[in-house]
């Protein structure tokens, strides 16, 4: 009888030991859904073999995720868009070969990268900071392929114009920073004008503060209408996404105001003629944030550039078409490298 009690006690102790972390995890998800979002990104990075690293540059710290080492193919540096972070690229990295050297950096002030003054958030300010990062991690020992989406595409284009020796080729995905060929303004441009005339008091749809505004942002940025399951709502996942962003909204507002100023808003358009690296443009045909006609503006200035327009796709190309995006990027890199003499030579 005593022996049976001892065995029962062992089971109770073991069960309690297992229950504590499980209950703690469930409680954290219910009480702090933002914790689940962070765990999700951590797990996905780990699954894909990406390691988070830091680069310190004279008191300024960059946070980035990387995978692989420099090889016969050029390294790939990926620049995310406004109010996003390095993990934006996980959906695309999933479909890129594991032997490629990939670097996804948090843009100035975003996520784990140092947040300083507004000078760093203009497009040219961000370009200077990204070049500082590139030199610090010695990414430009060999010319690399630069990828940028939205605001990151604006920065990438200006970077290629200012530091041509660093770049062997580049891909711009729905970049902002140029005018529309249509005489009327894009929806995004109209909103910018509304902001200016209202003394910056309107809500900015790219800076959601509630679950409803988060859903509105999804609808604005994505052509595919994702139906949010009731279970997801109850679990508080959307609230978790809002909670993760909420502490940074003042900063996002500051960045937004900086990049819509004329010197930043048209930065890419004004630097296009200085780009010498082979250029690849990917755009969602149903982009509601930056009009797809921008692709033709780039094509007019740089007629040799390759343009891929994706049907049934909005502004969030990397989320809506990650497999296709990865395939197009890789094809372009290989094509340019082969044109320069094959895979045995560096880009």
Short mmCIF file of C-alpha atoms in Angstrom, two decimals:
data_model
loop_
_atom_site.label_atom_id
_atom_site.label_comp_id
_atom_site.label_asym_id
_atom_site.label_seq_id
_atom_site.Cartn_x
_atom_site.Cartn_y
_atom_site.Cartn_z
CA UNK A 1 0.00 0.00 0.00
CA UNK A 2 2.82 2.39 0.88
CA UNK A 3 4.55 1.54 -2.39
CA UNK A 4 1.35 2.34 -4.32
CA UNK A 5 1.13 5.71 -2.57
CA UNK A 6 4.74 6.46 -3.46
CA UNK A 7 4.05 5.72 -7.14
CA UNK A 8 0.90 7.86 -7.02
CA UNK A 9 2.82 10.72 -5.44
CA UNK A 10 5.46 10.48 -8.18
CA UNK A 11 2.76 10.76 -10.86
CA UNK A 12 1.22 13.75 -9.07
CA UNK A 13 4.59 15.48 -8.79
CA UNK A 14 5.46 14.73 -12.43
CA UNK A 15 2.04 15.92 -13.58
CA UNK A 16 2.33 19.13 -11.59
CA UNK A 17 5.84 19.72 -12.95
CA UNK A 18 4.57 19.45 -16.52
CA UNK A 19 1.39 21.42 -15.82
CA UNK A 20 3.14 24.51 -14.46
CA UNK A 21 4.98 25.50 -17.67
CA UNK A 22 1.95 24.55 -19.80
CA UNK A 23 -0.40 26.66 -17.68
CA UNK A 24 2.14 29.48 -17.66
CA UNK A 25 2.31 29.39 -21.46
CA UNK A 26 -1.49 29.31 -21.84
CA UNK A 27 -1.86 32.17 -19.36
CA UNK A 28 0.76 34.24 -21.17
CA UNK A 29 -1.03 33.73 -24.47
CA UNK A 30 -4.41 34.70 -23.01
CA UNK A 31 -3.14 37.62 -20.96
CA UNK A 32 -0.31 38.77 -23.24
CA UNK A 33 -1.10 37.66 -26.83
CA UNK A 34 1.87 39.72 -28.00
CA UNK A 35 4.09 37.08 -26.35
CA UNK A 36 2.72 34.48 -28.76
CA UNK A 37 3.61 36.70 -31.73
CA UNK A 38 7.22 37.00 -30.53
CA UNK A 39 7.49 33.26 -29.86
CA UNK A 40 6.10 32.61 -33.32
CA UNK A 41 8.83 34.68 -35.02
CA UNK A 42 11.51 33.16 -32.80
CA UNK A 43 10.41 29.64 -33.71
CA UNK A 44 10.18 30.43 -37.43
CA UNK A 45 13.66 31.98 -37.51
CA UNK A 46 15.04 28.94 -35.72
CA UNK A 47 13.29 26.57 -38.13
CA UNK A 48 14.71 28.40 -41.15
CA UNK A 49 18.24 28.50 -39.69
CA UNK A 50 18.41 32.27 -39.23
CA UNK A 51 20.44 33.67 -36.36
CA UNK A 52 19.83 37.08 -34.81
CA UNK A 53 23.01 39.13 -34.51
CA UNK A 54 24.03 42.67 -33.58
CA UNK A 55 26.51 45.07 -35.15
CA UNK A 56 27.78 47.96 -33.02
CA UNK A 57 28.95 51.05 -34.87
CA UNK A 58 30.27 53.74 -32.55
CA UNK A 59 27.34 53.72 -30.15
CA UNK A 60 24.78 52.81 -32.81
CA UNK A 61 23.52 49.22 -32.85
CA UNK A 62 22.02 47.32 -35.77
CA UNK A 63 19.97 44.19 -35.28
CA UNK A 64 19.84 41.68 -38.11
CA UNK A 65 19.16 38.04 -38.92
CA UNK A 66 21.44 36.06 -41.20
CA UNK A 67 21.87 32.62 -42.69
CA UNK A 68 24.66 31.01 -44.68
CA UNK A 69 28.08 32.27 -45.71
CA UNK A 70 29.45 34.11 -48.71
CA UNK A 71 29.80 31.71 -51.64
CA UNK A 72 29.78 31.63 -55.42
CA UNK A 73 26.44 33.41 -55.50
CA UNK A 74 26.29 36.98 -54.22
CA UNK A 75 25.04 37.70 -50.72
CA UNK A 76 21.50 39.09 -50.45
CA UNK A 77 20.69 42.09 -48.24
CA UNK A 78 16.97 42.57 -47.62
CA UNK A 79 15.41 45.89 -46.51
CA UNK A 80 11.88 45.82 -45.11
CA UNK A 81 9.19 48.47 -45.38
CA UNK A 82 7.68 51.10 -43.11
CA UNK A 83 6.79 49.97 -39.55
CA UNK A 84 7.88 46.40 -40.30
CA UNK A 85 10.97 44.46 -39.20
CA UNK A 86 13.52 41.90 -40.37
CA UNK A 87 11.08 39.00 -39.86
CA UNK A 88 8.95 40.37 -42.70
CA UNK A 89 11.24 38.42 -45.00
CA UNK A 90 10.77 35.01 -43.37
CA UNK A 91 8.05 34.06 -45.84
CA UNK A 92 10.46 34.67 -48.75
CA UNK A 93 13.59 33.24 -47.08
CA UNK A 94 11.69 29.97 -46.66
CA UNK A 95 11.83 29.47 -50.43
CA UNK A 96 15.45 30.55 -51.00
CA UNK A 97 18.26 27.93 -51.08
CA UNK A 98 19.87 27.41 -47.68
CA UNK A 99 23.40 27.78 -49.06
CA UNK A 100 22.79 31.43 -50.00
CA UNK A 101 24.15 34.10 -47.67
CA UNK A 102 21.09 36.11 -46.62
CA UNK A 103 21.02 39.16 -44.35
CA UNK A 104 17.78 40.76 -43.15
CA UNK A 105 18.40 43.95 -41.17
CA UNK A 106 16.06 46.02 -39.01
CA UNK A 107 15.87 49.45 -40.64
CA UNK A 108 16.97 52.51 -38.62
CA UNK A 109 14.89 52.85 -35.47
CA UNK A 110 12.85 49.73 -36.21
CA UNK A 111 12.67 46.69 -33.91
CA UNK A 112 16.17 46.00 -32.52
CA UNK A 113 18.09 48.75 -34.35
CA UNK A 114 18.96 51.94 -32.46
CA UNK A 115 16.35 54.70 -32.43
CA UNK A 116 17.92 58.17 -32.58
CA UNK A 117 16.79 61.39 -34.28
CA UNK A 118 14.64 62.21 -37.29
CA UNK A 119 17.68 62.82 -39.51
CA UNK A 120 18.16 59.06 -39.63
CA UNK A 121 14.61 58.47 -40.87
CA UNK A 122 14.68 60.48 -44.08
CA UNK A 123 15.44 58.26 -47.05
CA UNK A 124 18.96 59.64 -47.44
CA UNK A 125 19.49 59.32 -43.68
CA UNK A 126 18.46 55.67 -43.82
CA UNK A 127 20.76 55.11 -46.79
CA UNK A 128 23.72 56.44 -44.81
CA UNK A 129 22.88 54.18 -41.88
CA UNK A 130 22.50 51.09 -44.06
CA UNK A 131 25.86 51.82 -45.67
CA UNK A 132 27.33 52.08 -42.17
CA UNK A 133 25.89 48.63 -41.44
CA UNK A 134 27.18 47.15 -44.70
CA UNK A 135 30.71 48.33 -43.98
CA UNK A 136 30.58 47.19 -40.36
CA UNK A 137 29.67 43.59 -41.25
CA UNK A 138 31.96 43.68 -44.34
CA UNK A 139 29.07 42.75 -46.60
CA UNK A 140 30.59 44.76 -49.46
CA UNK A 141 33.81 42.78 -49.65
CA UNK A 142 32.07 41.36 -52.71
CA UNK A 143 29.23 43.16 -54.51
CA UNK A 144 25.89 41.91 -53.20
CA UNK A 145 22.30 41.71 -54.40
CA UNK A 146 20.10 44.31 -52.71
CA UNK A 147 16.36 43.76 -52.16
CA UNK A 148 13.96 46.36 -50.79
CA UNK A 149 10.20 46.56 -50.44
CA UNK A 150 8.05 49.70 -50.12
CA UNK A 151 10.04 52.20 -48.00
CA UNK A 152 12.92 49.72 -48.09
CA UNK A 153 12.69 49.78 -51.89
CA UNK A 154 13.06 53.55 -51.86
CA UNK A 155 16.12 53.21 -49.62
CA UNK A 156 17.54 50.39 -51.76
CA UNK A 157 17.24 52.39 -54.97
CA UNK A 158 18.92 55.47 -53.52
CA UNK A 159 21.60 53.24 -51.96
CA UNK A 160 22.40 51.74 -55.37
CA UNK A 161 22.69 55.24 -56.83
CA UNK A 162 24.97 56.49 -54.04
CA UNK A 163 27.14 53.37 -53.56
CA UNK A 164 27.23 51.65 -56.97
CA UNK A 165 30.38 49.65 -56.22
CA UNK A 166 28.61 47.80 -53.40
CA UNK A 167 25.84 46.44 -55.63
CA UNK A 168 25.98 43.78 -58.33
CA UNK A 169 22.21 43.69 -58.93
CA UNK A 170 19.01 44.62 -57.14
CA UNK A 171 15.30 43.92 -56.78
CA UNK A 172 12.77 46.61 -55.86
CA UNK A 173 9.37 45.41 -54.67
CA UNK A 174 6.54 47.97 -54.84
CA UNK A 175 8.98 50.77 -53.95
CA UNK A 176 7.75 54.18 -52.94
CA UNK A 177 9.72 57.29 -53.90
CA UNK A 178 8.53 58.15 -57.41
CA UNK A 179 5.53 59.79 -59.08
CA UNK A 180 2.65 58.07 -60.81
CA UNK A 181 2.39 58.29 -64.61
CA UNK A 182 -1.34 58.90 -64.37
CA UNK A 183 -2.41 62.56 -64.12
CA UNK A 184 -4.49 61.72 -61.05
CA UNK A 185 -2.83 60.82 -57.77
CA UNK A 186 -2.70 57.36 -56.22
CA UNK A 187 -4.85 56.58 -53.19
CA UNK A 188 -1.72 56.76 -51.07
CA UNK A 189 -0.82 60.17 -52.49
CA UNK A 190 -4.34 61.43 -51.88
CA UNK A 191 -4.04 60.41 -48.25
CA UNK A 192 -0.72 62.22 -47.97
CA UNK A 193 -2.32 65.39 -49.28
CA UNK A 194 -5.18 64.98 -46.80
CA UNK A 195 -2.62 64.66 -44.01
CA UNK A 196 -0.89 67.88 -45.00
CA UNK A 197 -4.11 69.86 -45.30
CA UNK A 198 -5.40 68.58 -41.94
CA UNK A 199 -2.26 69.55 -40.02
CA UNK A 200 -1.33 65.87 -39.57
CA UNK A 201 -4.37 65.08 -37.43
CA UNK A 202 -5.87 62.23 -39.46
CA UNK A 203 -5.38 58.60 -38.59
CA UNK A 204 -2.67 56.99 -40.67
CA UNK A 205 -3.99 53.65 -41.98
CA UNK A 206 -0.50 52.13 -41.83
CA UNK A 207 -0.33 52.78 -38.07
CA UNK A 208 -3.23 50.78 -36.57
CA UNK A 209 -4.15 51.28 -32.91
CA UNK A 210 -7.08 48.85 -32.64
CA UNK A 211 -7.97 45.38 -33.91
CA UNK A 212 -10.42 46.96 -36.37
CA UNK A 213 -7.72 49.29 -37.72
CA UNK A 214 -5.33 46.32 -37.99
CA UNK A 215 -7.89 44.55 -40.18
CA UNK A 216 -8.29 47.73 -42.25
CA UNK A 217 -4.52 47.83 -42.78
CA UNK A 218 -4.56 44.22 -43.97
CA UNK A 219 -7.31 45.08 -46.45
CA UNK A 220 -5.37 48.12 -47.68
CA UNK A 221 -2.07 46.30 -48.13
CA UNK A 222 -3.35 42.96 -49.45
CA UNK A 223 -5.41 42.21 -52.53
CA UNK A 224 -6.27 38.75 -51.24
CA UNK A 225 -9.01 39.19 -48.67
CA UNK A 226 -7.89 37.12 -45.72
CA UNK A 227 -10.86 36.07 -43.61
CA UNK A 228 -9.89 36.24 -39.95
CA UNK A 229 -11.20 33.06 -38.25
CA UNK A 230 -13.25 33.53 -35.10
CA UNK A 231 -10.78 31.33 -33.23
CA UNK A 232 -7.99 33.74 -34.08
CA UNK A 233 -10.07 36.64 -32.80
CA UNK A 234 -10.85 34.83 -29.55
CA UNK A 235 -7.22 33.85 -29.05
CA UNK A 236 -6.33 37.52 -29.30
CA UNK A 237 -3.78 37.09 -32.08
CA UNK A 238 -4.83 40.32 -33.79
CA UNK A 239 -4.75 42.09 -30.45
CA UNK A 240 -1.27 40.67 -29.98
CA UNK A 241 -0.18 42.23 -33.27
CA UNK A 242 -1.63 45.56 -32.15
CA UNK A 243 0.03 45.26 -28.74
CA UNK A 244 3.44 44.56 -30.30
CA UNK A 245 3.18 47.71 -32.42
CA UNK A 246 1.48 50.02 -29.92
CA UNK A 247 4.61 51.14 -27.97
CA UNK A 248 6.23 52.17 -31.27
CA UNK A 249 3.36 54.13 -32.83
CA UNK A 250 4.76 57.54 -31.89
CA UNK A 251 8.00 56.57 -33.60
CA UNK A 252 6.15 55.22 -36.66
CA UNK A 253 4.30 58.53 -36.91
CA UNK A 254 7.61 60.39 -36.83
CA UNK A 255 9.07 58.19 -39.55
CA UNK A 256 5.95 58.50 -41.67
CA UNK A 257 6.07 62.29 -41.54
CA UNK A 258 9.74 62.19 -42.47
CA UNK A 259 9.35 59.92 -45.50
CA UNK A 260 6.37 61.85 -46.91
CA UNK A 261 8.35 65.07 -46.97
CA UNK A 262 9.22 66.04 -50.53
CA UNK A 263 12.95 65.32 -50.19
CA UNK A 264 12.18 61.70 -49.21
CA UNK A 265 8.94 61.14 -51.06
CA UNK A 266 10.57 61.59 -54.48
CA UNK A 267 14.03 60.37 -53.51
CA UNK A 268 13.97 57.25 -55.70
CA UNK A 269 12.58 59.08 -58.71
CA UNK A 270 15.33 61.69 -58.43
CA UNK A 271 18.10 59.06 -58.15
CA UNK A 272 16.87 56.60 -60.81
CA UNK A 273 19.16 57.95 -63.54
CA UNK A 274 22.19 57.27 -61.32
CA UNK A 275 21.49 53.55 -60.91
CA UNK A 276 23.94 51.47 -62.93
CA UNK A 277 23.38 48.00 -61.44
CA UNK A 278 21.02 45.58 -63.23
CA UNK A 279 17.56 46.31 -61.87
CA UNK A 280 14.61 44.03 -61.26
CA UNK A 281 11.17 45.40 -60.31
CA UNK A 282 8.35 43.32 -58.82
CA UNK A 283 4.93 44.89 -58.30
CA UNK A 284 1.46 43.74 -57.28
CA UNK A 285 -1.00 44.75 -59.98
CA UNK A 286 -3.66 45.63 -57.40
CA UNK A 287 -1.37 47.64 -55.12
CA UNK A 288 -3.53 50.20 -53.26
CA UNK A 289 -0.66 51.84 -51.40
CA UNK A 290 1.79 52.72 -54.20
CA UNK A 291 0.27 52.57 -57.67
CA UNK A 292 1.60 49.89 -60.01
CA UNK A 293 2.09 52.53 -62.73
CA UNK A 294 5.28 53.41 -60.84
CA UNK A 295 6.85 50.39 -62.52
CA UNK A 296 6.44 52.10 -65.88
CA UNK A 297 8.04 55.27 -64.51
CA UNK A 298 11.12 53.24 -63.60
CA UNK A 299 11.04 51.44 -66.96
CA UNK A 300 11.01 54.75 -68.83
CA UNK A 301 14.15 55.95 -67.05
CA UNK A 302 15.89 52.56 -67.02
CA UNK A 303 14.55 50.70 -70.09
CA UNK A 304 16.85 47.68 -69.54
CA UNK A 305 15.32 46.86 -66.17
CA UNK A 306 13.20 43.75 -65.82
CA UNK A 307 9.62 44.25 -64.61
CA UNK A 308 7.39 41.51 -63.21
CA UNK A 309 3.78 42.50 -62.49
CA UNK A 310 1.99 39.94 -60.31
CA UNK A 311 -1.71 39.45 -60.97
CA UNK A 312 -4.16 39.33 -58.08
CA UNK A 313 -1.56 40.76 -55.71
CA UNK A 314 -1.47 43.95 -53.66
CA UNK A 315 1.25 45.91 -51.86
CA UNK A 316 2.27 43.09 -49.50
CA UNK A 317 3.96 41.05 -52.22
CA UNK A 318 6.30 39.25 -49.82
CA UNK A 319 3.30 38.05 -47.79
CA UNK A 320 0.89 37.33 -50.63
CA UNK A 321 3.33 35.74 -53.10
CA UNK A 322 6.44 34.64 -51.15
CA UNK A 323 7.23 31.56 -53.26
CA UNK A 324 6.88 33.49 -56.52
CA UNK A 325 8.92 36.39 -55.14
CA UNK A 326 11.77 34.10 -54.06
CA UNK A 327 11.75 32.35 -57.45
CA UNK A 328 11.88 35.65 -59.36
CA UNK A 329 14.70 37.04 -57.20
CA UNK A 330 16.79 33.89 -57.57
CA UNK A 331 16.20 33.73 -61.34
CA UNK A 332 17.33 37.33 -61.74
CA UNK A 333 20.48 36.80 -59.64
CA UNK A 334 21.46 33.72 -61.66
CA UNK A 335 20.69 35.45 -64.96
CA UNK A 336 22.88 38.44 -64.09
CA UNK A 337 25.69 36.29 -62.76
CA UNK A 338 25.66 34.07 -65.85
CA UNK A 339 25.72 37.18 -68.04
CA UNK A 340 28.93 38.21 -66.28
CA UNK A 341 30.72 34.97 -66.98
CA UNK A 342 29.11 32.15 -65.07
CA UNK A 343 28.84 30.99 -61.48
CA UNK A 344 32.58 30.60 -61.02
CA UNK A 345 33.04 34.34 -61.06
CA UNK A 346 31.81 36.73 -58.44
CA UNK A 347 29.05 39.15 -59.31
#
